[in-house]
Coordinates of C-alpha atoms in Angstrom, one line a residue:
X1 CA -25.7 1.1 -1.2
X2 CA -24.3 0.3 -4.4
X3 CA -27.6 -1.7 -5.0
X4 CA -29.8 0.7 -3.6
X5 CA -28.4 3.4 -6.1
X6 CA -28.4 1.1 -9.1
X7 CA -32.0 0.2 -8.5
X8 CA -33.3 4.1 -9.0
X9 CA -31.8 4.1 -12.4
X10 CA -34.8 3.5 -13.8
X11 CA -36.1 6.7 -12.8
X12 CA -34.5 8.5 -16.2
X13 CA -33.0 7.6 -19.4
X14 CA -29.8 7.4 -18.1
X15 CA -27.1 8.6 -20.4
X16 CA -24.5 5.4 -20.7
X17 CA -21.0 6.2 -20.8
X18 CA -20.2 3.2 -22.7
X19 CA -22.3 4.9 -25.8
X20 CA -20.8 8.2 -25.5
X21 CA -19.3 9.8 -28.3
X22 CA -15.4 8.7 -28.4
X23 CA -14.2 11.8 -29.9
X24 CA -15.4 13.6 -26.1
X25 CA -12.4 11.2 -24.9
X26 CA -9.0 11.3 -25.4
X27 CA -7.1 7.7 -26.5
X28 CA -3.8 8.5 -24.2
X29 CA -2.6 7.4 -22.0
X30 CA -5.4 4.8 -21.0
X31 CA -5.4 3.6 -24.7
X32 CA -8.7 2.1 -24.9
X33 CA -12.5 2.7 -25.4
X34 CA -14.3 5.1 -23.2
X35 CA -16.4 2.2 -22.0
X36 CA -13.9 -0.4 -20.8
X37 CA -12.7 2.3 -18.5
X38 CA -13.0 0.4 -14.5
X39 CA -15.9 -2.1 -16.5
X40 CA -17.2 -4.4 -13.8
X41 CA -16.2 -1.8 -11.0
X42 CA -19.8 0.2 -10.6
X43 CA -20.1 1.3 -7.2
X44 CA -22.8 3.8 -7.6
X45 CA -25.4 5.0 -10.2
X46 CA -28.4 7.3 -9.5
X47 CA -30.6 10.5 -10.6
X48 CA -31.2 11.7 -6.8
X49 CA -28.2 14.4 -6.4
X50 CA -28.6 13.8 -2.2
X51 CA -28.1 10.0 -2.4
X52 CA -25.2 10.9 -5.3
X53 CA -23.6 12.8 -2.3
X54 CA -23.9 10.5 0.3
X55 CA -22.3 8.0 -1.7
X56 CA -19.6 10.4 -3.2
X57 CA -19.2 11.1 0.3
X58 CA -18.6 8.0 1.8
X59 CA -15.5 7.7 -0.8
X60 CA -13.9 10.8 -0.5
X61 CA -15.2 13.1 1.9
X62 CA -18.6 15.3 3.3
X63 CA -19.0 18.0 0.4
X64 CA -21.5 20.2 -0.8
X65 CA -23.5 19.0 -4.8
X66 CA -24.9 21.7 -5.9
X67 CA -27.0 20.6 -9.2
X68 CA -27.0 23.4 -11.7
X69 CA -30.6 24.3 -14.0
X70 CA -29.7 23.6 -17.6
X71 CA -28.8 20.8 -20.7
X72 CA -28.0 17.9 -19.8
X73 CA -30.3 15.3 -17.0
X74 CA -28.8 15.0 -13.8
X75 CA -27.1 10.9 -13.5
X76 CA -24.0 10.8 -11.0
X77 CA -22.2 6.8 -12.2
X78 CA -19.2 6.2 -10.3
X79 CA -16.8 3.5 -10.3
X80 CA -13.8 2.7 -8.3
X81 CA -11.2 0.2 -8.0
X82 CA -9.0 0.1 -4.9
X83 CA -5.2 -1.3 -4.9
X84 CA -4.2 -1.3 -1.0
X85 CA -4.1 1.8 -0.2
X86 CA -4.7 3.4 -3.3
X87 CA -8.0 4.0 -5.3
X88 CA -9.2 4.8 -8.8
X89 CA -13.0 6.6 -9.1
X90 CA -14.1 7.3 -12.2
X91 CA -17.1 9.9 -11.6
X92 CA -19.5 11.3 -13.8
X93 CA -23.0 13.8 -13.1
X94 CA -24.5 13.7 -16.4
X95 CA -25.4 17.4 -15.8
X96 CA -23.3 20.4 -14.5
X97 CA -22.7 20.7 -10.8
X98 CA -20.9 22.4 -8.3
X99 CA -18.5 20.3 -5.7
X100 CA -17.6 22.2 -2.4
X101 CA -15.5 20.6 0.0
X102 CA -14.6 22.7 3.1
X103 CA -11.3 22.1 4.6
X104 CA -11.0 19.4 7.5
X105 CA -9.0 16.8 8.3
X106 CA -9.5 14.4 5.4
X107 CA -7.3 10.7 5.7
X108 CA -6.7 10.7 1.6
X109 CA -4.4 12.8 -0.6
X110 CA -6.0 12.8 -4.5
X111 CA -5.2 13.6 -7.9
X112 CA -8.6 14.8 -10.0
X113 CA -7.3 14.0 -13.6
X114 CA -9.9 15.3 -16.4
X115 CA -11.2 12.5 -19.0
X116 CA -13.3 14.2 -20.8
X117 CA -15.0 18.0 -20.9
X118 CA -13.7 20.8 -18.7
X119 CA -13.2 21.4 -14.5
X120 CA -13.3 24.7 -13.1
X121 CA -10.8 24.1 -10.2
X122 CA -10.5 27.1 -7.5
X123 CA -7.6 25.4 -4.7
X124 CA -6.5 28.5 -2.2
X125 CA -5.6 31.3 -4.0
X126 CA -5.6 29.3 -7.5
X127 CA -8.1 29.0 -9.7
X128 CA -7.8 27.2 -12.9
X129 CA -9.8 25.5 -15.6
X130 CA -8.5 21.8 -16.1
X131 CA -9.5 19.5 -19.3
X132 CA -7.7 16.6 -20.2
X133 CA -4.6 17.2 -22.3
X134 CA -3.3 20.5 -20.2
X135 CA -2.9 19.5 -16.4
X136 CA -4.2 18.1 -13.4
X137 CA -5.2 19.0 -10.0
X138 CA -3.8 17.6 -6.4
X139 CA -5.7 18.1 -3.4
X140 CA -4.5 18.0 -0.7
X141 CA -5.5 16.8 3.3
X142 CA -7.3 19.7 5.2
X143 CA -7.6 22.1 2.1
X144 CA -10.9 23.2 1.0
X145 CA -11.8 22.5 -2.7
X146 CA -14.5 24.1 -5.1
X147 CA -15.0 21.9 -8.3
X148 CA -17.1 23.7 -11.1
X149 CA -18.1 20.4 -13.6
X150 CA -18.9 20.4 -16.8
X151 CA -22.3 18.7 -18.1
X152 CA -20.3 16.5 -20.4
X153 CA -17.2 16.1 -17.9
X154 CA -15.3 13.2 -16.7
X155 CA -12.9 12.4 -14.4
X156 CA -10.6 10.1 -12.7
X157 CA -9.6 10.1 -9.0
X158 CA -6.5 9.0 -8.2
X159 CA -6.8 8.4 -4.4
X160 CA -4.0 7.7 -1.6
X161 CA -4.1 6.8 2.0
X162 CA -2.7 9.7 3.9
X163 CA -1.1 6.8 6.6
X164 CA 0.4 4.9 3.8
X165 CA 1.7 7.7 2.3
X166 CA 3.4 9.0 5.6
X167 CA 5.1 5.5 5.6
X168 CA 5.8 5.8 2.5
X169 CA 8.1 8.5 3.0
X170 CA 9.7 7.3 5.9
X171 CA 10.5 4.3 3.7
X172 CA 12.3 6.8 1.4
X173 CA 13.9 9.3 3.6
X174 CA 14.1 7.9 7.3
X175 CA 15.2 11.9 8.3
X176 CA 11.2 13.1 7.4
X177 CA 9.8 11.8 10.8
X178 CA 10.5 15.4 12.1
X179 CA 7.2 16.6 11.4
X180 CA 3.5 15.5 9.6
X181 CA 3.7 15.1 5.8
X182 CA 1.5 18.1 4.2
X183 CA 1.3 17.8 0.1
X184 CA 0.5 21.0 -1.9
X185 CA -2.4 21.4 -3.6
X186 CA -1.7 22.6 -6.8
X187 CA -2.3 22.3 -10.8
X188 CA 0.0 20.1 -12.2
X189 CA 1.4 20.4 -15.6
X190 CA 4.7 19.3 -17.9
X191 CA 6.3 16.4 -16.3
X192 CA 4.4 15.9 -12.9
X193 CA 1.3 15.8 -14.8
X194 CA 2.9 12.6 -17.2
X195 CA 3.9 10.8 -14.1
X196 CA 1.1 10.9 -12.4
X197 CA -0.9 10.0 -15.4
X198 CA 1.6 7.0 -16.3
X199 CA 0.8 5.2 -12.7
X200 CA -3.1 5.9 -13.1
X201 CA -2.6 4.3 -16.4
X202 CA -0.8 1.4 -14.9
X203 CA -3.2 0.8 -12.3
X204 CA -6.0 1.5 -14.7
X205 CA -4.7 -1.4 -16.8
X206 CA -4.6 -3.6 -13.8
X207 CA -7.7 -3.3 -12.9
X208 CA -9.8 -3.8 -16.5
X209 CA -7.1 -6.7 -16.8
X210 CA -8.6 -8.6 -13.5
X211 CA -12.2 -7.3 -14.0
X212 CA -12.5 -7.1 -9.7
X213 CA -10.3 -5.3 -7.5
X214 CA -10.9 -8.9 -4.8
X215 CA -9.2 -11.2 -7.0
X216 CA -5.6 -8.7 -7.7
X217 CA -2.4 -11.2 -6.2
X218 CA -1.3 -9.6 -2.9
X219 CA 2.0 -9.1 -4.3
X220 CA 0.6 -7.2 -7.3
X221 CA -1.2 -5.4 -4.7
X222 CA 1.8 -4.5 -2.6
X223 CA 3.8 -3.6 -6.4
X224 CA 1.0 -1.1 -6.9
X225 CA 0.5 0.8 -4.1
X226 CA 4.0 1.4 -3.5
X227 CA 5.0 2.4 -7.1
X228 CA 1.5 4.8 -7.3
X229 CA 2.5 6.2 -3.6
X230 CA 6.0 6.9 -4.5
X231 CA 5.3 8.7 -7.6
X232 CA 3.1 10.9 -5.7
X233 CA 6.0 11.6 -3.1
X234 CA 8.1 12.3 -5.9
X235 CA 5.5 14.7 -8.1
X236 CA 3.4 16.9 -5.8
X237 CA 5.2 18.9 -3.8
X238 CA 5.4 18.5 0.3
X239 CA 6.8 19.7 3.1
X240 CA 9.5 17.1 2.7
X241 CA 10.5 17.2 -0.6
X242 CA 13.7 19.2 0.0
X243 CA 14.8 16.3 2.4
X244 CA 13.5 13.8 -0.2
X245 CA 15.6 15.0 -2.6
X246 CA 18.7 16.0 -0.6
X247 CA 22.0 13.9 -1.7
X248 CA 21.9 10.2 0.3
X249 CA 24.7 9.1 2.1
X250 CA 25.6 5.7 2.2
X251 CA 24.5 3.3 5.1
X252 CA 26.9 2.3 7.5
X253 CA 28.7 -0.6 7.3
X254 CA 27.3 -2.0 10.8
X255 CA 23.5 -1.3 8.9
X256 CA 24.7 -3.6 6.2
X257 CA 25.7 -6.3 8.6
X258 CA 22.8 -5.8 10.4
X259 CA 20.5 -6.8 7.0
X260 CA 22.5 -10.0 6.2
X261 CA 21.8 -11.1 10.1
X262 CA 18.2 -10.5 9.4
X263 CA 18.1 -12.2 5.4
X264 CA 20.3 -14.8 7.3
X265 CA 17.9 -15.6 10.5
X266 CA 14.8 -16.3 8.3
X267 CA 13.1 -19.6 8.0
X268 CA 11.5 -18.7 5.0
X269 CA 11.0 -15.7 2.5
X270 CA 9.6 -12.6 5.1
X271 CA 11.1 -9.1 4.0
X272 CA 11.5 -7.0 1.2
X273 CA 14.4 -4.7 0.8
X274 CA 11.9 -1.7 2.0
X275 CA 11.1 -4.2 5.3
X276 CA 15.0 -4.3 5.8
X277 CA 15.6 -0.9 5.1
X278 CA 13.1 0.4 7.3
X279 CA 14.1 -2.2 10.3
X280 CA 17.5 -0.2 10.1
X281 CA 15.8 3.4 9.9
X282 CA 17.7 4.0 6.3
X283 CA 16.5 4.5 3.2
X284 CA 16.5 2.2 0.4
X285 CA 18.8 3.9 -1.6
X286 CA 20.9 4.4 1.4
X287 CA 21.2 1.0 1.6
X288 CA 21.8 0.1 -1.8
X289 CA 25.0 2.3 -2.0
X290 CA 26.2 0.4 1.2
X291 CA 26.0 -2.9 -0.3
X292 CA 27.1 -1.2 -3.8
X293 CA 30.3 0.0 -1.5
X294 CA 31.4 -2.9 0.9
X295 CA 29.8 -6.1 -1.1
X296 CA 29.8 -5.1 -4.8
X297 CA 26.2 -6.1 -5.1
X298 CA 22.9 -4.8 -4.5
X299 CA 20.6 -5.7 -1.4
X300 CA 17.6 -7.7 -3.6
X301 CA 20.9 -9.7 -5.3
X302 CA 22.0 -10.5 -2.0
X303 CA 18.2 -11.4 -0.6
X304 CA 17.8 -13.3 -3.8
X305 CA 21.2 -15.1 -3.7
X306 CA 20.8 -16.0 0.1
X307 CA 17.4 -17.4 -0.5
X308 CA 18.4 -19.7 -3.7
X309 CA 21.0 -21.3 -1.4
X310 CA 18.3 -21.6 1.5
X311 CA 16.3 -23.8 -1.0
X312 CA 19.3 -25.7 -2.8
X313 CA 20.3 -26.4 1.3
X314 CA 16.3 -28.1 1.4
X315 CA 16.1 -29.6 -1.9
X316 CA 19.9 -31.1 -1.1
X317 CA 18.4 -32.8 2.3
X318 CA 14.9 -33.3 0.9
X319 CA 13.9 -36.5 -0.4
X320 CA 11.0 -37.0 -2.7
X321 CA 9.3 -39.8 -1.8
X322 CA 9.2 -38.3 1.8
X323 CA 6.9 -35.5 0.6
X324 CA 9.3 -32.9 -0.8
X325 CA 8.4 -30.8 -3.9
X326 CA 10.1 -28.1 -5.4
X327 CA 7.0 -26.2 -5.7
X328 CA 6.7 -26.3 -1.8
X329 CA 10.2 -25.3 -1.4
X330 CA 10.4 -22.6 -4.0
X331 CA 7.1 -21.3 -2.5
X332 CA 8.4 -21.6 1.0
X333 CA 11.6 -19.0 -0.2
X334 CA 9.8 -16.8 -2.1
X335 CA 10.2 -17.7 -5.8
X336 CA 6.2 -17.8 -6.7
X337 CA 6.9 -18.5 -10.3
X338 CA 8.5 -22.4 -10.5
X339 CA 10.1 -22.0 -14.3
X340 CA 12.2 -19.0 -13.2
X341 CA 12.8 -20.7 -9.9
X342 CA 13.9 -23.1 -12.1
X343 CA 16.0 -21.3 -14.3
X344 CA 17.7 -19.4 -11.8
X345 CA 18.4 -22.1 -9.8
X346 CA 20.6 -23.8 -12.6
X347 CA 22.1 -20.6 -13.5
X348 CA 23.2 -20.8 -9.8
X349 CA 23.8 -24.2 -9.3
X350 CA 24.2 -26.1 -12.6
X351 CA 21.5 -28.6 -12.0
X352 CA 17.4 -28.0 -12.3
X353 CA 15.8 -28.1 -8.9
X354 CA 13.7 -31.7 -9.6
X355 CA 17.4 -33.0 -10.6
X356 CA 18.8 -31.8 -7.5
X357 CA 15.9 -33.3 -5.5
X358 CA 16.0 -36.9 -7.6
X359 CA 19.5 -36.9 -7.0
X360 CA 19.1 -36.9 -2.9
X361 CA 17.2 -39.6 -2.8
X362 CA 20.2 -41.4 -3.8

């Protein structure tokens, strides 16, 4: 699809966002020139409205695109970068258009972030004009949306998979599993807007740094996705908001013991704290409170110490001549950065991992 659409860009002299007036683009929160936003991630480029509608429907959802007559030339350009359940879509049309999305069972929730220009947004009984410096729009699954898109407008769409949001909700609040998650379509301002701009800027920085989402390290993809999902759940109103912000009780002592057993049953690094909380059916926060109360530590610190001890035992029994290496042991127990592993190891045991391995051969 992308190659087919890009091949049609020669039909007219398409306005290139890289040479757009910088005055149209706010410097914050992304802090980079307009042309560098998602540079290298272009997914489609076309002067054909039908092809544009088809391409965007494949990324978001079916809709009706109406091109208005007047100033500007229609030239739809879209760049897309993905990190697990989260994606950023940078979109423009080059001409005033109307986008109508009917109510349907969409598999995602989106946040529409104006980058330049003006967008008229109609959500259910609410209508407002969104500009780069005042608000963003949450577009929930199952709601109809009407957008009047100015010819000079650019917008970023932060898209989250609805199923992943439901899973993230249960990680934060297991009590919320009685009914399906339904976020509110709404105008978001103030701290809500700032929080969403912040996570969008973080994602943008990561995508621009790697220049291709295919080479993003898997641990980074997971962290970015988790952070974005949590930010959306804590920022956009939904039918479980009250449960999410309800004061959290510590997990029962048996949960702490069960988590300890799971940690000590690992034969290599396997669980995250989120995984452990999910297995026990408690929130991460409840687990943290319980560990603080019973062990005066955190689940993450306990997990780190347990893995350091397992690595210590392997190095103590290891044989450098027989093929044991510090790097292999570190990676096995979840320490991807060998320098930081060596530092933590020395703090814990008073000796470097390499010295420990050499002494084991004596």
